Tab-separated table of C-alpha atoms in Angstrom:
chain	number	residue	atom	x	y	z
U	1	UNK	CA	0.063	0.005	-0.202
U	2	UNK	CA	1.560	3.341	-1.236
U	3	UNK	CA	1.715	6.283	1.322
U	4	UNK	CA	-0.667	9.016	0.467
U	5	UNK	CA	1.201	12.147	-0.567
U	6	UNK	CA	1.244	15.504	1.100
U	7	UNK	CA	-0.987	17.607	-0.377
U	8	UNK	CA	-0.620	21.343	-0.824
U	9	UNK	CA	-2.691	23.962	0.932
U	10	UNK	CA	-5.085	24.882	-1.575
U	11	UNK	CA	-5.624	21.257	-2.328
U	12	UNK	CA	-6.987	20.672	1.172
U	13	UNK	CA	-8.697	24.093	1.191
U	14	UNK	CA	-10.507	22.972	-2.160
U	15	UNK	CA	-11.583	19.464	-0.615
U	16	UNK	CA	-13.668	21.263	2.152
U	17	UNK	CA	-14.750	24.757	0.471
U	18	UNK	CA	-18.197	23.577	-0.268
U	19	UNK	CA	-18.345	23.015	3.578
U	20	UNK	CA	-18.667	26.931	3.722
U	21	UNK	CA	-22.022	26.979	2.047
U	22	UNK	CA	-23.506	23.882	3.718
U	23	UNK	CA	-22.610	25.256	6.957
U	24	UNK	CA	-24.383	28.519	6.004
U	25	UNK	CA	-27.546	26.639	5.566
U	26	UNK	CA	-26.860	24.458	8.695
U	27	UNK	CA	-26.501	27.756	10.561
U	28	UNK	CA	-29.699	29.313	9.376
U	29	UNK	CA	-31.468	26.180	10.485
U	30	UNK	CA	-29.796	26.070	13.973
U	31	UNK	CA	-30.146	29.718	14.981
U	32	UNK	CA	-33.822	30.112	13.476
U	33	UNK	CA	-35.750	26.740	13.717
U	34	UNK	CA	-37.173	27.308	17.449
U	35	UNK	CA	-37.771	30.932	16.374
U	36	UNK	CA	-39.499	30.066	13.327
U	37	UNK	CA	-41.812	27.470	15.046
U	38	UNK	CA	-42.392	29.666	18.069
U	39	UNK	CA	-43.655	32.321	15.777
U	40	UNK	CA	-45.910	29.813	14.054
U	41	UNK	CA	-47.159	29.084	17.502
U	42	UNK	CA	-45.602	26.177	19.001
U	43	UNK	CA	-45.613	25.739	22.643
U	44	UNK	CA	-41.859	26.130	24.435
U	45	UNK	CA	-42.592	22.795	26.107
U	46	UNK	CA	-43.115	21.194	22.628
U	47	UNK	CA	-40.088	23.140	20.984
U	48	UNK	CA	-37.505	20.284	21.481
U	49	UNK	CA	-39.857	17.704	19.683
U	50	UNK	CA	-38.990	19.721	16.468
U	51	UNK	CA	-35.499	19.073	17.125
U	52	UNK	CA	-35.767	15.492	16.776
U	53	UNK	CA	-35.962	15.713	13.091
U	54	UNK	CA	-32.295	16.980	12.512
U	55	UNK	CA	-30.446	14.021	14.117
U	56	UNK	CA	-33.061	11.419	13.139
U	57	UNK	CA	-32.431	12.653	9.220
U	58	UNK	CA	-28.657	12.490	10.006
U	59	UNK	CA	-28.614	9.001	11.622
U	60	UNK	CA	-30.695	7.443	8.856
U	61	UNK	CA	-29.005	9.517	5.848
U	62	UNK	CA	-25.404	9.819	6.689
U	63	UNK	CA	-24.684	5.857	7.037
U	64	UNK	CA	-26.734	5.012	3.726
U	65	UNK	CA	-24.631	7.824	2.071
U	66	UNK	CA	-21.405	6.783	3.413
U	67	UNK	CA	-22.429	3.033	2.386
U	68	UNK	CA	-23.640	3.831	-1.039
U	69	UNK	CA	-20.379	6.215	-1.828
U	70	UNK	CA	-18.097	3.423	-0.661
U	71	UNK	CA	-19.578	1.512	-3.627
U	72	UNK	CA	-19.919	4.280	-6.210
U	73	UNK	CA	-17.474	4.983	-8.823
U	74	UNK	CA	-18.547	7.609	-11.606
U	75	UNK	CA	-16.770	9.911	-13.971
U	76	UNK	CA	-17.891	12.953	-11.639
U	77	UNK	CA	-16.408	11.184	-8.609
U	78	UNK	CA	-17.338	8.750	-5.507
U	79	UNK	CA	-18.279	11.077	-3.120
U	80	UNK	CA	-19.121	14.316	-5.100
U	81	UNK	CA	-22.484	13.011	-6.618
U	82	UNK	CA	-23.858	12.714	-3.429
U	83	UNK	CA	-22.721	16.182	-2.176
U	84	UNK	CA	-24.224	17.759	-5.495
U	85	UNK	CA	-27.430	16.041	-5.119
U	86	UNK	CA	-27.818	16.982	-1.348
U	87	UNK	CA	-27.153	20.627	-2.129
U	88	UNK	CA	-29.471	20.782	-4.939
U	89	UNK	CA	-32.303	19.478	-2.697
U	90	UNK	CA	-31.241	21.726	0.264
U	91	UNK	CA	-31.375	25.013	-1.990
U	92	UNK	CA	-34.993	24.125	-2.900
U	93	UNK	CA	-36.292	23.591	0.596
U	94	UNK	CA	-34.459	26.603	1.974
U	95	UNK	CA	-36.895	28.774	-0.382
U	96	UNK	CA	-39.959	26.926	1.049
U	97	UNK	CA	-39.335	26.527	4.783
U	98	UNK	CA	-39.368	30.204	5.749
U	99	UNK	CA	-42.730	30.738	3.915
U	100	UNK	CA	-44.569	28.208	6.073
U	101	UNK	CA	-46.493	30.994	7.787
U	102	UNK	CA	-47.091	32.802	4.462
U	103	UNK	CA	-49.321	30.408	2.615
U	104	UNK	CA	-52.781	31.346	4.396
U	105	UNK	CA	-52.787	27.944	6.405
U	106	UNK	CA	-54.023	27.061	9.616
U	107	UNK	CA	-51.751	27.197	12.484
U	108	UNK	CA	-51.658	23.463	12.596
U	109	UNK	CA	-51.084	23.204	8.704
U	110	UNK	CA	-48.595	25.776	8.678
U	111	UNK	CA	-46.399	23.721	11.488
U	112	UNK	CA	-47.000	20.614	9.474
U	113	UNK	CA	-45.762	22.276	6.215
U	114	UNK	CA	-42.787	23.544	8.138
U	115	UNK	CA	-42.088	20.279	9.749
U	116	UNK	CA	-42.084	18.313	6.360
U	117	UNK	CA	-39.910	21.113	4.746
U	118	UNK	CA	-37.667	20.801	7.848
U	119	UNK	CA	-37.270	17.044	7.374
U	120	UNK	CA	-36.367	17.500	3.703
U	121	UNK	CA	-33.966	19.992	4.565
U	122	UNK	CA	-32.120	17.970	7.220
U	123	UNK	CA	-31.991	14.915	4.839
U	124	UNK	CA	-30.499	17.120	1.950
U	125	UNK	CA	-28.045	18.821	4.401
U	126	UNK	CA	-26.989	15.531	5.846
U	127	UNK	CA	-26.492	14.326	2.354
U	128	UNK	CA	-24.450	17.344	1.320
U	129	UNK	CA	-22.190	17.450	4.531
U	130	UNK	CA	-20.952	13.936	4.700
U	131	UNK	CA	-18.933	13.797	1.801
U	132	UNK	CA	-16.813	16.472	3.009
U	133	UNK	CA	-15.629	14.165	6.134
U	134	UNK	CA	-15.468	11.318	3.873
U	135	UNK	CA	-13.017	12.788	1.266
U	136	UNK	CA	-10.502	14.040	3.803
U	137	UNK	CA	-10.479	10.377	5.019
U	138	UNK	CA	-10.089	9.010	1.416
U	139	UNK	CA	-7.243	11.435	0.263
U	140	UNK	CA	-5.440	12.895	3.146
U	141	UNK	CA	-2.626	11.300	4.903
U	142	UNK	CA	-2.427	10.756	8.874
U	143	UNK	CA	0.248	13.472	8.839
U	144	UNK	CA	-2.047	16.006	7.396
U	145	UNK	CA	-5.219	14.887	8.560
U	146	UNK	CA	-5.520	17.035	11.583
U	147	UNK	CA	-4.708	20.302	9.489
U	148	UNK	CA	-7.289	18.969	7.078
U	149	UNK	CA	-9.887	18.711	9.601
U	150	UNK	CA	-8.869	22.125	11.003
U	151	UNK	CA	-9.145	23.660	7.707
U	152	UNK	CA	-12.757	22.148	7.387
U	153	UNK	CA	-13.430	23.592	11.075
U	154	UNK	CA	-12.341	26.962	9.968
U	155	UNK	CA	-14.551	27.031	7.006
U	156	UNK	CA	-17.600	25.628	9.002
U	157	UNK	CA	-17.353	28.214	11.599
U	158	UNK	CA	-16.713	30.997	8.714
U	159	UNK	CA	-20.039	29.779	7.161
U	160	UNK	CA	-21.842	29.758	10.436
U	161	UNK	CA	-20.849	33.220	10.976
U	162	UNK	CA	-22.403	34.527	7.717
U	163	UNK	CA	-25.445	32.159	8.318
U	164	UNK	CA	-26.070	33.422	11.830
U	165	UNK	CA	-25.615	37.133	11.237
U	166	UNK	CA	-27.805	37.275	8.310
U	167	UNK	CA	-31.266	38.277	9.911
U	168	UNK	CA	-29.700	40.760	11.822
U	169	UNK	CA	-27.570	42.460	8.960
U	170	UNK	CA	-31.065	42.381	6.770
U	171	UNK	CA	-32.767	44.097	9.563
U	172	UNK	CA	-30.088	46.677	10.043
U	173	UNK	CA	-30.207	47.450	6.183
U	174	UNK	CA	-34.098	48.149	6.481
U	175	UNK	CA	-35.588	44.653	5.742
U	176	UNK	CA	-38.679	44.118	8.182
U	177	UNK	CA	-38.003	42.151	11.399
U	178	UNK	CA	-41.624	42.082	12.254
U	179	UNK	CA	-44.775	40.412	10.630
U	180	UNK	CA	-48.255	39.697	11.343
U	181	UNK	CA	-48.899	36.879	13.998
U	182	UNK	CA	-47.959	33.509	12.646
U	183	UNK	CA	-46.088	34.864	9.680
U	184	UNK	CA	-42.095	34.650	9.549
U	185	UNK	CA	-40.334	38.210	9.348
U	186	UNK	CA	-38.986	39.017	5.993
U	187	UNK	CA	-35.313	39.410	7.539
U	188	UNK	CA	-35.548	35.435	8.181
U	189	UNK	CA	-37.254	34.564	4.998
U	190	UNK	CA	-34.385	36.597	2.855
U	191	UNK	CA	-31.664	35.210	4.865
U	192	UNK	CA	-32.781	31.701	3.680
U	193	UNK	CA	-32.887	32.814	0.030
U	194	UNK	CA	-29.293	34.220	0.142
U	195	UNK	CA	-28.046	31.282	1.992
U	196	UNK	CA	-29.273	28.939	-0.637
U	197	UNK	CA	-27.685	30.977	-3.338
U	198	UNK	CA	-24.269	30.975	-1.761
U	199	UNK	CA	-24.332	27.094	-0.850
U	200	UNK	CA	-24.867	26.230	-4.644
U	201	UNK	CA	-22.289	28.364	-5.716
U	202	UNK	CA	-19.729	26.856	-2.958
U	203	UNK	CA	-20.639	23.261	-4.040
U	204	UNK	CA	-20.178	24.012	-7.653
U	205	UNK	CA	-16.666	25.332	-6.776
U	206	UNK	CA	-15.801	22.291	-4.948
U	207	UNK	CA	-17.185	20.122	-7.627
U	208	UNK	CA	-15.037	22.022	-10.106
U	209	UNK	CA	-11.816	21.902	-8.223
U	210	UNK	CA	-11.616	18.616	-6.603
U	211	UNK	CA	-10.872	15.310	-8.709
U	212	UNK	CA	-11.334	12.179	-6.688
U	213	UNK	CA	-9.143	9.159	-7.297
U	214	UNK	CA	-10.151	6.763	-9.730
U	215	UNK	CA	-10.670	3.049	-8.300
U	216	UNK	CA	-7.087	1.967	-9.029
U	217	UNK	CA	-5.379	4.859	-7.494
U	218	UNK	CA	-7.741	4.599	-4.581
U	219	UNK	CA	-6.742	0.958	-3.863
U	220	UNK	CA	-3.165	1.776	-3.952
U	221	UNK	CA	-3.125	4.463	-1.301
U	222	UNK	CA	-6.045	2.965	0.920
U	223	UNK	CA	-5.233	-0.885	0.527
U	224	UNK	CA	-8.866	-1.768	-0.493
U	225	UNK	CA	-11.060	-1.149	-3.626
U	226	UNK	CA	-14.724	-0.836	-3.288
U	227	UNK	CA	-16.140	-2.163	-5.369
U	228	UNK	CA	-13.481	-3.694	-7.710
U	229	UNK	CA	-14.516	-2.901	-11.327
U	230	UNK	CA	-13.163	-6.268	-12.440
U	231	UNK	CA	-15.895	-8.908	-13.002
U	232	UNK	CA	-14.509	-11.237	-10.373
U	233	UNK	CA	-14.480	-8.389	-7.767
U	234	UNK	CA	-10.938	-9.260	-6.835
U	235	UNK	CA	-9.234	-7.214	-4.162
U	236	UNK	CA	-12.633	-5.665	-3.088
U	237	UNK	CA	-13.160	-4.958	0.472
U	238	UNK	CA	-15.147	-7.657	2.420
U	239	UNK	CA	-19.102	-7.136	2.355
U	240	UNK	CA	-20.004	-6.504	5.854
U	241	UNK	CA	-23.477	-5.136	7.007
U	242	UNK	CA	-23.494	-2.126	9.687
U	243	UNK	CA	-24.073	-4.582	12.571
U	244	UNK	CA	-21.074	-6.509	11.587
U	245	UNK	CA	-18.836	-3.382	11.074
U	246	UNK	CA	-20.142	-2.026	14.647
U	247	UNK	CA	-19.050	-5.338	16.177
U	248	UNK	CA	-15.485	-4.998	14.654
U	249	UNK	CA	-15.266	-1.201	15.319
U	250	UNK	CA	-12.084	-0.230	17.401
U	251	UNK	CA	-12.555	0.691	21.006
U	252	UNK	CA	-11.767	4.345	20.304
U	253	UNK	CA	-15.129	4.508	17.914
U	254	UNK	CA	-17.011	3.776	21.164
U	255	UNK	CA	-15.130	5.660	23.651
U	256	UNK	CA	-15.384	8.994	21.553
U	257	UNK	CA	-18.884	8.101	21.032
U	258	UNK	CA	-19.390	8.280	24.915
U	259	UNK	CA	-17.740	11.957	24.856
U	260	UNK	CA	-20.118	12.691	21.801
U	261	UNK	CA	-23.178	11.769	23.696
U	262	UNK	CA	-22.924	14.350	26.671
U	263	UNK	CA	-21.384	17.253	24.208
U	264	UNK	CA	-24.005	16.792	21.428
U	265	UNK	CA	-27.040	16.725	24.006
U	266	UNK	CA	-25.524	19.766	25.686
U	267	UNK	CA	-25.613	21.830	22.062
U	268	UNK	CA	-29.187	20.414	21.318
U	269	UNK	CA	-30.485	22.398	24.020
U	270	UNK	CA	-28.426	25.331	23.177
U	271	UNK	CA	-29.811	25.501	19.786
U	272	UNK	CA	-33.411	24.526	20.952
U	273	UNK	CA	-33.584	27.284	24.042
U	274	UNK	CA	-31.159	29.865	23.425
U	275	UNK	CA	-33.722	32.192	21.812
U	276	UNK	CA	-36.188	31.843	24.540
U	277	UNK	CA	-33.270	32.008	27.223
U	278	UNK	CA	-31.865	35.159	25.732
U	279	UNK	CA	-35.436	36.774	25.322
U	280	UNK	CA	-35.963	36.005	29.266
U	281	UNK	CA	-32.591	37.090	30.299
U	282	UNK	CA	-32.021	40.134	28.305
U	283	UNK	CA	-35.373	41.405	26.829
U	284	UNK	CA	-37.484	40.065	29.662
U	285	UNK	CA	-40.136	38.449	27.579
U	286	UNK	CA	-41.749	35.121	26.715
U	287	UNK	CA	-44.016	36.277	24.069
U	288	UNK	CA	-42.951	35.232	20.544
U	289	UNK	CA	-45.279	37.635	18.865
U	290	UNK	CA	-43.789	40.659	20.271
U	291	UNK	CA	-41.035	42.963	18.727
U	292	UNK	CA	-38.483	42.344	21.617
U	293	UNK	CA	-38.777	38.245	21.244
U	294	UNK	CA	-37.825	39.107	17.438
U	295	UNK	CA	-34.915	41.450	18.395
U	296	UNK	CA	-33.804	38.714	20.721
U	297	UNK	CA	-34.006	35.980	17.774
U	298	UNK	CA	-31.718	38.386	15.608
U	299	UNK	CA	-29.364	38.988	18.596
U	300	UNK	CA	-29.232	35.166	18.783
U	301	UNK	CA	-27.879	35.086	15.583
U	302	UNK	CA	-25.019	37.485	16.517
U	303	UNK	CA	-24.379	35.622	19.697
U	304	UNK	CA	-23.807	32.121	17.655
U	305	UNK	CA	-21.630	34.173	15.329
U	306	UNK	CA	-19.447	35.290	18.367
U	307	UNK	CA	-19.521	31.463	18.967
U	308	UNK	CA	-18.280	30.942	15.749
U	309	UNK	CA	-15.597	33.264	15.868
U	310	UNK	CA	-14.421	31.937	19.047
U	311	UNK	CA	-14.273	28.437	17.618
U	312	UNK	CA	-12.024	29.736	14.776
U	313	UNK	CA	-9.689	31.283	17.226
U	314	UNK	CA	-9.485	28.507	19.585
U	315	UNK	CA	-9.080	26.045	16.588
U	316	UNK	CA	-5.766	27.758	15.723
U	317	UNK	CA	-4.879	27.289	19.598
U	318	UNK	CA	-5.635	23.548	19.761
U	319	UNK	CA	-2.668	22.230	17.468
U	320	UNK	CA	-0.383	23.948	19.944
U	321	UNK	CA	-1.321	21.270	22.722
U	322	UNK	CA	0.968	18.416	22.722
U	323	UNK	CA	-1.493	16.378	24.612
U	324	UNK	CA	-4.746	15.886	22.457
U	325	UNK	CA	-6.825	14.565	25.087
U	326	UNK	CA	-6.154	17.316	27.478
U	327	UNK	CA	-6.834	19.877	24.711
U	328	UNK	CA	-10.189	18.378	24.104
U	329	UNK	CA	-11.057	18.156	27.867
U	330	UNK	CA	-10.038	21.847	28.549
U	331	UNK	CA	-12.168	22.946	25.757
U	332	UNK	CA	-15.104	21.207	26.866
U	333	UNK	CA	-14.924	22.646	30.479
U	334	UNK	CA	-14.499	26.117	28.859
U	335	UNK	CA	-17.563	25.540	27.278
U	336	UNK	CA	-19.370	24.306	30.236
U	337	UNK	CA	-18.370	27.513	32.134
U	338	UNK	CA	-19.902	29.618	28.972
U	339	UNK	CA	-23.279	27.659	29.315
U	340	UNK	CA	-23.161	28.445	33.041
U	341	UNK	CA	-22.834	32.368	32.779
U	342	UNK	CA	-25.485	32.586	30.218
U	343	UNK	CA	-28.450	33.131	32.714
U	344	UNK	CA	-26.822	35.676	34.893
U	345	UNK	CA	-25.732	38.171	32.422
U	346	UNK	CA	-28.551	40.692	31.634
U	347	UNK	CA	-26.624	42.973	29.153
U	348	UNK	CA	-26.571	41.789	25.593
U	349	UNK	CA	-23.058	42.541	24.893
U	350	UNK	CA	-21.715	40.875	28.051
U	351	UNK	CA	-23.342	37.618	26.615
U	352	UNK	CA	-20.411	37.852	24.121
U	353	UNK	CA	-18.032	36.273	26.797
U	354	UNK	CA	-20.036	33.107	27.398
U	355	UNK	CA	-20.410	32.344	23.654
U	356	UNK	CA	-16.790	33.161	23.118
U	357	UNK	CA	-16.255	30.273	25.796
U	358	UNK	CA	-18.867	27.921	24.299
U	359	UNK	CA	-16.788	28.484	20.683
U	360	UNK	CA	-13.855	26.636	22.420
U	361	UNK	CA	-15.843	23.546	22.988
U	362	UNK	CA	-17.379	23.672	19.522
U	363	UNK	CA	-14.031	23.915	17.970
U	364	UNK	CA	-12.850	20.810	19.493
U	365	UNK	CA	-16.231	18.925	19.057
U	366	UNK	CA	-15.572	19.543	15.259
U	367	UNK	CA	-12.147	18.604	14.813
U	368	UNK	CA	-11.008	16.232	17.460
U	369	UNK	CA	-13.443	13.245	17.372
U	370	UNK	CA	-12.872	12.600	13.457
U	371	UNK	CA	-9.057	12.736	14.293
U	372	UNK	CA	-9.288	10.164	16.872
U	373	UNK	CA	-11.549	7.941	14.847
U	374	UNK	CA	-10.064	8.056	11.356
U	375	UNK	CA	-6.824	7.464	12.649
U	376	UNK	CA	-8.081	4.574	14.495
U	377	UNK	CA	-9.876	3.162	11.426
U	378	UNK	CA	-6.940	2.923	9.282
U	379	UNK	CA	-6.787	-0.529	7.961
U	380	UNK	CA	-10.503	-1.355	8.864
U	381	UNK	CA	-11.697	-0.346	5.258
U	382	UNK	CA	-15.211	0.871	4.808
U	383	UNK	CA	-14.044	4.454	5.743
U	384	UNK	CA	-17.317	6.192	4.312
U	385	UNK	CA	-19.493	3.485	6.220
U	386	UNK	CA	-17.679	3.766	9.378
U	387	UNK	CA	-17.925	7.686	9.320
U	388	UNK	CA	-21.609	7.323	8.355
U	389	UNK	CA	-22.165	5.102	11.420
U	390	UNK	CA	-19.904	7.270	13.620
U	391	UNK	CA	-22.625	10.222	12.735
U	392	UNK	CA	-25.009	8.173	15.015
U	393	UNK	CA	-22.974	9.502	17.939
U	394	UNK	CA	-23.927	12.853	16.945
U	395	UNK	CA	-27.361	12.292	16.224
U	396	UNK	CA	-28.501	9.685	18.997
U	397	UNK	CA	-27.821	12.148	21.913
U	398	UNK	CA	-29.667	14.948	20.015
U	399	UNK	CA	-32.614	12.515	19.756
U	400	UNK	CA	-32.600	11.572	23.476
U	401	UNK	CA	-32.109	15.201	24.327
U	402	UNK	CA	-35.074	16.440	22.273
U	403	UNK	CA	-37.496	13.683	23.718
U	404	UNK	CA	-36.351	14.696	27.089
U	405	UNK	CA	-36.522	18.392	26.426
U	406	UNK	CA	-39.900	19.177	27.674
U	407	UNK	CA	-40.045	17.080	30.716
U	408	UNK	CA	-36.341	18.658	31.650
U	409	UNK	CA	-37.821	22.072	31.195
U	410	UNK	CA	-40.862	21.412	33.367
U	411	UNK	CA	-38.642	19.908	36.093
U	412	UNK	CA	-36.370	22.899	36.322
U	413	UNK	CA	-39.379	25.326	36.179
U	414	UNK	CA	-39.968	26.239	32.774
U	415	UNK	CA	-37.434	28.726	32.352
U	416	UNK	CA	-35.649	28.274	29.078
U	417	UNK	CA	-32.604	30.135	30.608
U	418	UNK	CA	-32.073	27.276	32.882
U	419	UNK	CA	-31.554	24.873	30.111
U	420	UNK	CA	-28.401	26.286	29.781
U	421	UNK	CA	-27.110	25.033	33.175
U	422	UNK	CA	-28.214	21.725	32.218
U	423	UNK	CA	-26.073	22.039	29.208
U	424	UNK	CA	-23.272	22.928	31.304
U	425	UNK	CA	-23.431	19.919	33.348
U	426	UNK	CA	-23.609	17.770	30.213
U	427	UNK	CA	-20.389	19.095	29.059
U	428	UNK	CA	-18.361	18.735	32.326
U	429	UNK	CA	-19.645	15.225	32.166
U	430	UNK	CA	-18.204	14.884	28.712
U	431	UNK	CA	-14.862	16.396	29.481
U	432	UNK	CA	-14.669	13.684	32.327
U	433	UNK	CA	-15.332	10.943	29.689
U	434	UNK	CA	-12.350	12.182	27.550
U	435	UNK	CA	-10.030	10.555	29.967
U	436	UNK	CA	-11.193	6.936	28.655
U	437	UNK	CA	-10.087	7.573	25.000
U	438	UNK	CA	-6.892	6.028	23.882
U	439	UNK	CA	-5.367	8.148	21.310
U	440	UNK	CA	-3.707	6.471	18.267
U	441	UNK	CA	-1.103	8.555	16.930
């Protein structure tokens, strides 16, 4: 098996550039879904149920995309066809979702329309997101893998900043941030339109710049061929179903998954309840139809952008740590401190501090798990399928957290700001679980 060559910086950059556009779409969804459904009329205790769809679609779609793309060889590439199809569907749905309240439907029908649109958006975003992780696993050697995922993390956070600030900026230039009851403001609608345009342009750039290896080159560098194009299929990876692959998975796969469980549950509560928490803590309102609530919704986008900036900065610090596990644990603890501060800061600008700290945890969550796991998977084959299955460690905790969200909110007194304290505790537990990971250099 040949050693994968070192790639120049711009080749690593091009591998992940389309992720910038995908992340804009994901950021718009993350920052605005609770706001959209609250505006449509959803009860705060039921908001978490709408957040079941994103991880549910992820756990269904990404293993399928990973497994199918392992077996796909076309003149356009191995992973790229799935990227392009997913991005195209996402663009179409992004133009539909924010209009759920503008079609003259009843409250129930509007929420059902929004729910179906959200399901398709989640499906397409997950389909577009997974190929970027797999292309790094396919084409980047171990020496450069941390750098490649760090570039991906940078582009992810840069895309997040752009997506998060759209409603605030559009409101600032004069687009309406209020609308009649049950209707999504134009500032949010146009944010989705612009995000959709950027998404497709970024994906076109990546698909035009990246040339995936052909089957023979792939086999030379990865020691396996999936599938072998010869009639006899000689040299192909052994055929295994998902259960068999999970049974054979290295222990690092499961140990990193344990950390992931607590981390992603914490961030699910952040995405779900931050709009309500900031509205309560800074604007002193819980009424989704009020102008202050919509102002809080815009400011949440700014705070999420601050988080993304903090993540970009911290991503440059992480490689300086000699002990990767220590860097991972410290990052999660800093994020926990940030979550714990949110309910006690009543000035909108002071909220920048906790979200910068939360960005430290986010930077580590984006880069380190895949570095640990892809290093541990060398020699196992089925890289795409394994990374698709590993996505379950992102999706399952969010599903569990979403199912429990309404109950937890009731138990802590129905204050959405208190859910930030729950997130803080979850990150501390996640940091403690880092100690069980065995890092394969």
